[in-house]
mmCIF file of C-alpha atoms in Angstrom:
data_model
loop_
_atom_site.group_PDB
_atom_site.id
_atom_site.type_symbol
_atom_site.label_atom_id
_atom_site.label_comp_id
_atom_site.label_asym_id
_atom_site.label_seq_id
_atom_site.Cartn_x
_atom_site.Cartn_y
_atom_site.Cartn_z
ATOM 1 C CA MET H 1 108.413 95.723 103.139
ATOM 2 C CA VAL H 2 111.083 92.699 102.808
ATOM 3 C CA ALA H 3 112.749 91.298 105.243
ATOM 4 C CA ALA H 4 116.722 90.727 104.753
ATOM 5 C CA VAL H 5 117.567 87.824 103.294
ATOM 6 C CA ASN H 6 119.620 85.281 105.142
ATOM 7 C CA GLU H 7 117.486 86.612 108.016
ATOM 8 C CA THR H 8 115.135 82.959 110.045
ATOM 9 C CA THR H 9 112.679 84.746 110.385
ATOM 10 C CA PRO H 10 110.737 82.604 113.247
ATOM 11 C CA THR H 11 108.505 82.587 110.473
ATOM 12 C CA GLN H 12 110.391 80.466 107.981
ATOM 13 C CA THR H 13 111.181 78.217 111.377
ATOM 14 C CA ASP H 14 107.478 77.899 112.160
ATOM 15 C CA HIS H 15 107.176 76.175 108.165
ATOM 16 C CA ALA H 16 109.641 73.541 108.619
ATOM 17 C CA ALA H 17 108.138 72.490 111.877
ATOM 18 C CA ASP H 18 104.220 72.660 110.099
ATOM 19 C CA HIS H 19 105.442 70.347 107.507
ATOM 20 C CA ASP H 20 105.564 72.080 104.798
ATOM 21 C CA PRO H 21 105.036 71.070 101.202
ATOM 22 C CA LEU H 22 106.728 73.728 98.961
ATOM 23 C CA ARG H 23 109.067 73.398 101.447
ATOM 24 C CA PHE H 24 109.686 69.506 101.563
ATOM 25 C CA ALA H 25 109.521 69.479 97.668
ATOM 26 C CA GLU H 26 112.776 71.568 96.990
ATOM 27 C CA SER H 27 114.512 69.556 100.073
ATOM 28 C CA ALA H 28 113.578 66.023 97.890
ATOM 29 C CA MET H 29 114.756 68.043 94.765
ATOM 30 C CA ARG H 30 117.599 69.668 96.103
ATOM 31 C CA ALA H 31 118.248 65.676 97.206
ATOM 32 C CA GLY H 32 117.583 64.168 94.277
ATOM 33 C CA ARG H 33 114.677 63.081 94.792
ATOM 34 C CA ASP H 34 111.251 62.960 92.283
ATOM 35 C CA VAL H 35 109.027 64.749 93.924
ATOM 36 C CA ALA H 36 105.342 65.918 92.362
ATOM 37 C CA LEU H 37 102.940 68.044 93.093
ATOM 38 C CA ALA H 38 99.367 68.043 94.055
ATOM 39 C CA THR H 39 97.142 70.507 94.629
ATOM 40 C CA VAL H 40 93.660 71.841 95.275
ATOM 41 C CA VAL H 41 92.155 74.060 92.671
ATOM 42 C CA GLU H 42 89.384 74.229 92.698
ATOM 43 C CA THR H 43 85.675 72.809 95.299
ATOM 44 C CA TRP H 44 83.050 73.200 95.204
ATOM 45 C CA GLY H 45 80.372 72.525 98.612
ATOM 46 C CA SER H 46 81.818 71.919 101.632
ATOM 47 C CA ALA H 47 85.741 71.391 100.869
ATOM 48 C CA PRO H 48 87.328 70.990 103.863
ATOM 49 C CA ARG H 49 90.427 72.678 102.602
ATOM 50 C CA PRO H 50 91.059 75.779 99.510
ATOM 51 C CA PRO H 51 92.243 76.190 96.345
ATOM 52 C CA GLY H 52 95.920 76.911 96.713
ATOM 53 C CA SER H 53 96.351 74.202 98.824
ATOM 54 C CA HIS H 54 99.165 71.506 98.388
ATOM 55 C CA LEU H 55 100.249 67.841 99.214
ATOM 56 C CA ALA H 56 104.042 66.716 97.529
ATOM 57 C CA VAL H 57 104.742 63.857 97.585
ATOM 58 C CA ASP H 58 108.241 61.562 96.824
ATOM 59 C CA ALA H 59 109.487 58.868 94.466
ATOM 60 C CA ASP H 60 109.410 56.736 97.847
ATOM 61 C CA GLY H 61 106.221 57.358 99.251
ATOM 62 C CA LEU H 62 107.283 60.418 101.907
ATOM 63 C CA PHE H 63 104.325 63.591 101.955
ATOM 64 C CA GLU H 64 103.479 66.337 104.079
ATOM 65 C CA GLY H 65 100.410 68.906 103.350
ATOM 66 C CA SER H 66 97.342 67.634 102.545
ATOM 67 C CA VAL H 67 93.918 68.699 99.723
ATOM 68 C CA SER H 68 91.826 67.327 101.872
ATOM 69 C CA GLY H 69 91.040 66.008 105.500
ATOM 70 C CA GLY H 70 92.569 62.979 105.220
ATOM 71 C CA CYS H 71 89.699 61.994 102.850
ATOM 72 C CA VAL H 72 91.243 61.469 99.226
ATOM 73 C CA GLU H 73 95.597 61.411 99.579
ATOM 74 C CA GLY H 74 95.901 57.696 99.437
ATOM 75 C CA GLU H 75 94.463 57.677 96.077
ATOM 76 C CA VAL H 76 96.156 60.884 95.564
ATOM 77 C CA ILE H 77 99.688 59.746 96.666
ATOM 78 C CA VAL H 78 98.837 56.384 93.976
ATOM 79 C CA ALA H 79 98.224 59.112 91.352
ATOM 80 C CA ALA H 80 101.173 60.617 92.352
ATOM 81 C CA MET H 81 103.706 57.887 91.823
ATOM 82 C CA ASP H 82 101.677 57.658 88.024
ATOM 83 C CA VAL H 83 103.410 61.620 87.841
ATOM 84 C CA ILE H 84 106.369 61.953 88.551
ATOM 85 C CA ALA H 85 106.961 57.989 86.993
ATOM 86 C CA THR H 86 105.787 59.263 83.419
ATOM 87 C CA GLY H 87 106.471 63.056 84.106
ATOM 88 C CA GLU H 88 102.419 63.720 82.477
ATOM 89 C CA PRO H 89 100.306 66.026 84.511
ATOM 90 C CA ARG H 90 97.068 64.459 86.011
ATOM 91 C CA MET H 91 93.682 66.391 87.251
ATOM 92 C CA LEU H 92 91.966 64.962 89.339
ATOM 93 C CA GLU H 93 88.606 65.505 90.807
ATOM 94 C CA TYR H 94 86.500 63.791 93.543
ATOM 95 C CA GLY H 95 83.375 64.292 95.498
ATOM 96 C CA VAL H 96 80.667 62.544 96.423
ATOM 97 C CA ALA H 97 78.552 62.599 93.064
ATOM 98 C CA ASP H 98 81.827 60.723 91.198
ATOM 99 C CA GLU H 99 82.281 56.745 91.389
ATOM 100 C CA THR H 100 85.511 56.986 93.049
ATOM 101 C CA ALA H 101 84.031 58.821 95.950
ATOM 102 C CA TRP H 102 83.020 54.711 97.549
ATOM 103 C CA ARG H 103 86.878 54.350 97.402
ATOM 104 C CA ALA H 104 87.989 57.916 98.205
ATOM 105 C CA GLY H 105 84.827 59.405 98.226
ATOM 106 C CA LEU H 106 84.684 63.313 101.006
ATOM 107 C CA SER H 107 82.542 62.515 103.435
ATOM 108 C CA CYS H 108 81.554 65.623 103.709
ATOM 109 C CA GLY H 109 79.468 65.755 100.896
ATOM 110 C CA GLY H 110 81.754 68.357 99.322
ATOM 111 C CA ARG H 111 84.290 68.105 95.225
ATOM 112 C CA ILE H 112 87.290 68.748 94.219
ATOM 113 C CA ARG H 113 89.605 68.822 91.516
ATOM 114 C CA VAL H 114 93.724 68.704 92.294
ATOM 115 C CA TYR H 115 96.177 69.144 89.698
ATOM 116 C CA VAL H 116 98.935 67.179 90.024
ATOM 117 C CA GLU H 117 102.049 67.111 88.141
ATOM 118 C CA ARG H 118 105.897 66.628 88.594
ATOM 119 C CA VAL H 119 108.073 69.436 90.025
ATOM 120 C CA GLY H 120 111.056 68.814 87.086
ATOM 121 C CA MET B 1 106.366 71.992 88.455
ATOM 122 C CA GLU B 2 109.463 74.643 86.251
ATOM 123 C CA PRO B 3 111.951 73.144 89.506
ATOM 124 C CA ALA B 4 113.690 77.114 89.466
ATOM 125 C CA VAL B 5 110.039 78.164 89.988
ATOM 126 C CA LEU B 6 109.709 75.906 93.156
ATOM 127 C CA LYS B 7 113.466 77.573 94.288
ATOM 128 C CA ALA B 8 112.007 80.608 93.440
ATOM 129 C CA LEU B 9 108.614 80.950 95.165
ATOM 130 C CA ASN B 10 110.103 78.993 98.186
ATOM 131 C CA ALA B 11 112.448 82.734 97.967
ATOM 132 C CA ALA B 12 109.895 84.442 97.867
ATOM 133 C CA ARG B 13 107.848 83.420 100.798
ATOM 134 C CA ASP B 14 111.386 83.288 103.484
ATOM 135 C CA GLU B 15 111.300 87.343 102.452
ATOM 136 C CA ARG B 16 108.217 87.672 102.937
ATOM 137 C CA ARG B 17 107.477 89.066 99.748
ATOM 138 C CA ALA B 18 103.892 88.450 97.555
ATOM 139 C CA VAL B 19 104.260 85.995 95.173
ATOM 140 C CA ALA B 20 101.427 84.018 92.492
ATOM 141 C CA VAL B 21 102.876 81.158 90.222
ATOM 142 C CA VAL B 22 100.487 81.188 87.450
ATOM 143 C CA THR B 23 100.269 77.628 86.113
ATOM 144 C CA ASP B 24 99.206 77.166 82.282
ATOM 145 C CA LEU B 25 96.852 73.620 83.305
ATOM 146 C CA GLY B 26 97.014 72.534 79.794
ATOM 147 C CA ASP B 27 100.700 72.421 78.791
ATOM 148 C CA GLY B 28 101.528 72.971 82.878
ATOM 149 C CA ARG B 29 103.685 75.289 82.500
ATOM 150 C CA ASP B 30 104.145 77.685 85.011
ATOM 151 C CA ARG B 31 105.903 81.365 86.512
ATOM 152 C CA VAL B 32 106.466 83.135 89.590
ATOM 153 C CA VAL B 33 104.370 86.427 89.361
ATOM 154 C CA SER B 34 104.734 90.030 91.686
ATOM 155 C CA GLU B 35 102.438 91.943 91.904
ATOM 156 C CA ASP B 36 104.903 94.829 90.542
ATOM 157 C CA ASP B 37 105.423 92.619 87.537
ATOM 158 C CA ALA B 38 102.881 94.678 84.590
ATOM 159 C CA ILE B 39 100.696 91.573 82.387
ATOM 160 C CA PRO B 40 98.470 91.979 79.751
ATOM 161 C CA GLY B 41 94.332 91.193 79.068
ATOM 162 C CA GLU B 42 92.244 88.896 80.755
ATOM 163 C CA LEU B 43 95.222 87.134 82.663
ATOM 164 C CA GLY B 44 96.754 89.966 83.942
ATOM 165 C CA ALA B 45 93.123 91.804 85.621
ATOM 166 C CA ALA B 46 92.415 88.806 87.414
ATOM 167 C CA ILE B 47 96.062 87.336 88.570
ATOM 168 C CA ALA B 48 95.793 91.047 90.076
ATOM 169 C CA GLU B 49 92.562 90.262 91.436
ATOM 170 C CA ALA B 50 94.292 86.441 93.103
ATOM 171 C CA PHE B 51 96.430 89.525 94.961
ATOM 172 C CA ARG B 52 93.081 91.719 95.958
ATOM 173 C CA SER B 53 91.535 89.064 97.947
ATOM 174 C CA GLY B 54 94.302 86.496 98.667
ATOM 175 C CA LYS B 55 92.392 83.725 97.416
ATOM 176 C CA ALA B 56 94.127 81.379 94.783
ATOM 177 C CA ALA B 57 91.264 80.969 91.359
ATOM 178 C CA PRO B 58 91.371 78.709 88.575
ATOM 179 C CA VAL B 59 90.810 81.027 85.694
ATOM 180 C CA SER B 60 89.547 80.889 81.544
ATOM 181 C CA VAL B 61 91.329 82.630 79.183
ATOM 182 C CA SER B 62 90.775 82.462 75.674
ATOM 183 C CA GLY B 63 89.817 78.955 74.722
ATOM 184 C CA ARG B 64 93.028 78.043 77.896
ATOM 185 C CA ASP B 65 92.992 77.255 81.799
ATOM 186 C CA PHE B 66 95.468 78.500 84.419
ATOM 187 C CA PHE B 67 95.513 78.423 87.989
ATOM 188 C CA ILE B 68 96.902 81.536 89.963
ATOM 189 C CA ASN B 69 97.724 80.729 93.638
ATOM 190 C CA VAL B 70 98.457 83.130 95.803
ATOM 191 C CA HIS B 71 100.929 83.657 98.237
ATOM 192 C CA LEU B 72 100.742 86.759 100.814
ATOM 193 C CA PRO B 73 102.908 86.328 103.510
ATOM 194 C CA PRO B 74 101.802 85.602 106.924
ATOM 195 C CA VAL B 75 101.129 88.376 109.211
ATOM 196 C CA ARG B 76 103.144 89.253 112.006
ATOM 197 C CA MET B 77 101.730 90.465 115.589
ATOM 198 C CA VAL B 78 105.042 93.012 116.391
ATOM 199 C CA ILE B 79 103.777 93.681 120.667
ATOM 200 C CA VAL B 80 105.782 96.662 122.081
ATOM 201 C CA GLY B 81 106.183 96.612 125.584
ATOM 202 C CA ALA B 82 106.953 93.315 127.567
ATOM 203 C CA VAL B 83 103.459 94.686 129.811
ATOM 204 C CA HIS B 84 100.476 92.179 131.433
ATOM 205 C CA ILE B 85 98.415 93.509 128.620
ATOM 206 C CA SER B 86 101.180 90.948 126.577
ATOM 207 C CA GLN B 87 101.272 88.746 128.474
ATOM 208 C CA ALA B 88 97.494 87.688 127.587
ATOM 209 C CA LEU B 89 97.661 89.237 123.699
ATOM 210 C CA ALA B 90 100.178 86.600 122.903
ATOM 211 C CA PRO B 91 98.710 82.985 124.178
ATOM 212 C CA MET B 92 95.327 84.450 122.425
ATOM 213 C CA ALA B 93 97.195 86.082 119.187
ATOM 214 C CA SER B 94 98.938 82.393 118.388
ATOM 215 C CA ALA B 95 95.566 80.589 118.726
ATOM 216 C CA ALA B 96 93.851 82.520 116.936
ATOM 217 C CA GLY B 97 97.497 82.509 113.777
ATOM 218 C CA PHE B 98 98.450 85.454 114.230
ATOM 219 C CA HIS B 99 102.702 85.051 114.798
ATOM 220 C CA PRO B 100 103.657 86.922 118.011
ATOM 221 C CA GLU B 101 106.818 88.746 118.351
ATOM 222 C CA ILE B 102 107.345 91.248 121.838
ATOM 223 C CA ILE B 103 109.966 93.804 121.972
ATOM 224 C CA ASP B 104 111.067 95.529 125.373
ATOM 225 C CA PRO B 105 114.333 96.741 126.072
ATOM 226 C CA ARG B 106 113.689 96.917 130.201
ATOM 227 C CA THR B 107 115.345 93.976 130.427
ATOM 228 C CA ALA B 108 113.156 92.903 133.358
ATOM 229 C CA PHE B 109 109.685 93.140 131.772
ATOM 230 C CA ALA B 110 110.937 91.573 128.327
ATOM 231 C CA THR B 111 112.501 87.959 130.777
ATOM 232 C CA PRO B 112 111.365 84.403 128.989
ATOM 233 C CA GLU B 113 110.052 82.912 132.133
ATOM 234 C CA ARG B 114 107.062 85.907 131.955
ATOM 235 C CA PHE B 115 106.585 84.862 127.994
ATOM 236 C CA ALA B 116 107.617 81.264 127.424
ATOM 237 C CA GLY B 117 106.910 79.918 124.305
ATOM 238 C CA ILE B 118 107.078 83.410 123.200
ATOM 239 C CA GLU B 119 109.564 85.206 120.471
ATOM 240 C CA LEU B 120 111.025 87.425 122.679
ATOM 241 C CA SER B 121 113.230 90.849 122.062
ATOM 242 C CA ALA B 122 115.110 92.283 125.198
ATOM 243 C CA ASP B 123 116.561 95.629 123.725
ATOM 244 C CA TRP B 124 115.047 98.937 121.875
ATOM 245 C CA PRO B 125 112.053 98.873 119.344
ATOM 246 C CA GLU B 126 114.604 100.743 116.493
ATOM 247 C CA MET B 127 117.648 97.702 116.392
ATOM 248 C CA VAL B 128 114.788 94.806 116.700
ATOM 249 C CA LEU B 129 112.927 96.308 113.488
ATOM 250 C CA ALA B 130 116.183 97.625 111.865
ATOM 251 C CA GLN B 131 117.214 93.578 111.373
ATOM 252 C CA ARG B 132 113.346 92.538 110.721
ATOM 253 C CA PRO B 133 111.206 95.268 108.847
ATOM 254 C CA LEU B 134 107.867 95.368 109.397
ATOM 255 C CA ASP B 135 105.558 94.671 106.293
ATOM 256 C CA ARG B 136 102.075 95.027 105.384
ATOM 257 C CA TRP B 137 101.148 91.778 106.616
ATOM 258 C CA CYS B 138 102.830 93.540 110.132
ATOM 259 C CA ALA B 139 100.027 93.550 112.904
ATOM 260 C CA LEU B 140 101.916 96.821 115.196
ATOM 261 C CA VAL B 141 100.548 96.538 118.492
ATOM 262 C CA ALA B 142 102.782 99.323 121.116
ATOM 263 C CA LEU B 143 101.344 99.604 124.960
ATOM 264 C CA THR B 144 104.251 100.857 126.898
ATOM 265 C CA HIS B 145 102.660 103.891 126.796
ATOM 266 C CA ASP B 146 106.034 105.055 126.787
ATOM 267 C CA PRO B 147 106.899 107.459 123.460
ATOM 268 C CA LYS B 148 110.566 106.503 124.221
ATOM 269 C CA ILE B 149 109.688 103.041 123.139
ATOM 270 C CA ASP B 150 106.967 103.346 121.525
ATOM 271 C CA ASP B 151 106.431 106.239 119.291
ATOM 272 C CA HIS B 152 109.396 104.765 116.316
ATOM 273 C CA PRO B 153 107.912 101.610 116.116
ATOM 274 C CA ILE B 154 104.539 103.302 115.643
ATOM 275 C CA ARG B 155 106.131 105.338 112.891
ATOM 276 C CA ALA B 156 108.346 102.981 111.620
ATOM 277 C CA ALA B 157 104.789 100.639 110.963
ATOM 278 C CA LEU B 158 102.874 103.236 110.124
ATOM 279 C CA GLU B 159 105.430 103.651 106.629
ATOM 280 C CA ALA B 160 105.704 100.266 106.378
ATOM 281 C CA GLU B 161 101.540 100.694 106.005
ATOM 282 C CA CYS B 162 101.267 97.925 108.753
ATOM 283 C CA PHE B 163 98.105 96.771 107.818
ATOM 284 C CA TYR B 164 97.488 97.292 111.914
ATOM 285 C CA VAL B 165 99.236 99.855 114.328
ATOM 286 C CA GLY B 166 97.715 99.836 117.113
ATOM 287 C CA ALA B 167 98.261 101.784 120.186
ATOM 288 C CA LEU B 168 97.291 101.790 123.937
ATOM 289 C CA GLY B 169 95.890 105.076 126.091
ATOM 290 C CA SER B 170 93.547 106.708 127.359
ATOM 291 C CA ARG B 171 92.617 110.152 124.448
ATOM 292 C CA LYS B 172 93.780 112.131 126.684
ATOM 293 C CA THR B 173 97.444 110.273 126.031
ATOM 294 C CA HIS B 174 96.661 109.436 122.476
ATOM 295 C CA GLY B 175 96.020 113.201 121.352
ATOM 296 C CA ARG B 176 99.462 114.133 122.857
ATOM 297 C CA ARG B 177 101.111 110.938 120.594
ATOM 298 C CA ILE B 178 99.389 112.377 117.562
ATOM 299 C CA GLU B 179 100.289 116.492 118.217
ATOM 300 C CA ARG B 180 103.947 114.459 119.103
ATOM 301 C CA LEU B 181 104.522 111.767 115.894
ATOM 302 C CA ILE B 182 102.968 115.218 113.789
ATOM 303 C CA ALA B 183 105.656 117.672 114.984
ATOM 304 C CA ALA B 184 107.796 115.655 114.668
ATOM 305 C CA GLY B 185 107.497 115.013 110.919
ATOM 306 C CA ALA B 186 104.764 111.861 110.624
ATOM 307 C CA ASP B 187 101.900 112.044 107.590
ATOM 308 C CA PRO B 188 98.878 113.102 109.730
ATOM 309 C CA ASP B 189 96.379 111.084 107.433
ATOM 310 C CA ALA B 190 98.926 108.071 108.199
ATOM 311 C CA VAL B 191 98.457 109.502 111.826
ATOM 312 C CA SER B 192 94.923 109.273 111.900
ATOM 313 C CA ARG B 193 95.144 105.859 111.093
ATOM 314 C CA ILE B 194 96.281 104.370 114.872
ATOM 315 C CA ARG B 195 93.597 102.442 117.024
ATOM 316 C CA GLY B 196 93.714 104.954 120.038
ATOM 317 C CA PRO B 197 92.410 103.682 122.626
ATOM 318 C CA ILE B 198 93.112 100.445 121.222
ATOM 319 C CA GLY B 199 90.889 98.185 120.837
ATOM 320 C CA LEU B 200 87.556 97.116 120.076
ATOM 321 C CA PRO B 201 84.883 99.019 122.632
ATOM 322 C CA ILE B 202 83.206 95.828 124.557
ATOM 323 C CA GLY B 203 84.321 97.763 127.749
ATOM 324 C CA ALA B 204 87.547 95.531 128.030
ATOM 325 C CA SER B 205 89.364 96.044 131.732
ATOM 326 C CA THR B 206 91.470 92.686 132.758
ATOM 327 C CA PRO B 207 94.496 92.496 131.149
ATOM 328 C CA ALA B 208 92.827 88.980 128.982
ATOM 329 C CA GLU B 209 89.838 90.887 127.986
ATOM 330 C CA ILE B 210 91.805 93.885 126.669
ATOM 331 C CA GLY B 211 93.820 91.624 124.322
ATOM 332 C CA VAL B 212 91.196 90.485 123.443
ATOM 333 C CA SER B 213 90.083 94.151 122.337
ATOM 334 C CA ILE B 214 92.760 94.397 120.812
ATOM 335 C CA LEU B 215 93.833 91.120 118.270
ATOM 336 C CA ALA B 216 89.501 91.379 117.380
ATOM 337 C CA GLU B 217 89.899 94.036 116.276
ATOM 338 C CA ILE B 218 93.499 93.119 114.645
ATOM 339 C CA ILE B 219 91.219 90.358 112.664
ATOM 340 C CA GLY B 220 88.253 92.797 111.824
ATOM 341 C CA GLU B 221 90.920 95.233 109.694
ATOM 342 C CA ARG B 222 93.087 91.839 108.562
ATOM 343 C CA ARG B 223 89.740 91.373 107.477
ATOM 344 C CA LYS B 224 89.176 94.023 105.507
ATOM 345 C CA SER B 225 92.375 95.018 104.524
ATOM 346 C CA ARG B 226 91.651 92.923 101.036
ATOM 347 C CA SER B 227 95.120 92.646 100.011
ATOM 348 C CA ALA B 228 95.883 91.460 104.522
ATOM 349 C CA PRO B 229 96.378 87.616 103.842
ATOM 350 C CA VAL B 230 94.270 85.164 104.569
#
C-alpha cells in the first residue's frame, strides 16, 4: 500500500501547488531560515478551519496555510515572530467572547485555540 | 516541532503512509506515530480513535494535555478507461476534491485532447499500477467493460483494500465478471465488495449522469468508511 519512494505522484505536485504549509516549513528549515508552525488544536461553534489545520511562518514573515478564514492570521503571525525569537511555544485563543475579538475576532462567531511552536 | 518530526511527517505524506503527530502541549515535545505502533494506555486509545475517525483532537491523559494530529493520504480516484463517462466524471471528481487519474492502453481513447488537465496514462493498468500501487485511500473505477483491461486492476484494487471498487456493466456482465475473477483465484468475499452495476441507482442515463451516480457512490463510501480520509 506504499507508493514507491522517489516517485513523484500527482498528489505531491499538487501539495506544492496548493501552498502546503508543512512543505513550506521544511523548505524554510532546510534553507536555514527560522520557522514557526501554528496549529488549530480546538474549535467551538462555527470555526472556519478544523483542528489540525496549519499555518507556517518564517522569520521574514512569509507564510503558508491558514488557521481561520483570514480573521486572525495577522495576530498569529505576530505571535509566531515572538515564538521564533524566544523558542517558547504559545497557546492562543480567539473568539467572540474574547477581548481580542475586537482586534482580531472571528466574524463567524466561533472560538479557536491555536498552538504556536518553533521548528527546532 | 522537532526538525526530525517535520521531515518524517513530510516523508510519510510523500509515501502515502497514514501517520499522526502527537504533541505534548505542556513541554512541546512531539513524535510521529504510525497505525502499527503499539502505544499503551489512554493515549494509545485516543491515537487509535484519531486514525479511525481521521480527525485531529486534543486529549487529556493523567493531567497532561496532548494534541493528536492525523495525516491521512489524499484520496486518489483511479479510472480505468478513457471513455465518454470518464470525460464527464474526471472533472467532477476534481471539483469534489479527489485526484482523478485515467488509465487506458488504447491510445486512440487516452489522448490529452479528450482529457485536458487530467492525469492520463496510455498504458496497460498492470504497468501503471506497478509504478504507482493502489492503496486503501484509492477508489478504483473500471469503465471499459473489457476483461483484458478491467480485470487486473479490479483484482489489484481488492487486494490493496481500496475503499471503493466499482465496475461498469449490466447485471449479466457483472455476473460473468464475478465468475471470471473467482475462477482466477480471487477471494469470493472480496469480489462481493465490487459495486456493480456501478453508481447509485438514480436512473442515470447520459455519461454525465452516470458520472454523478458514480461520484455520489464514492463519496458515500468514503464518508462511511471511518478510516478513509477526510
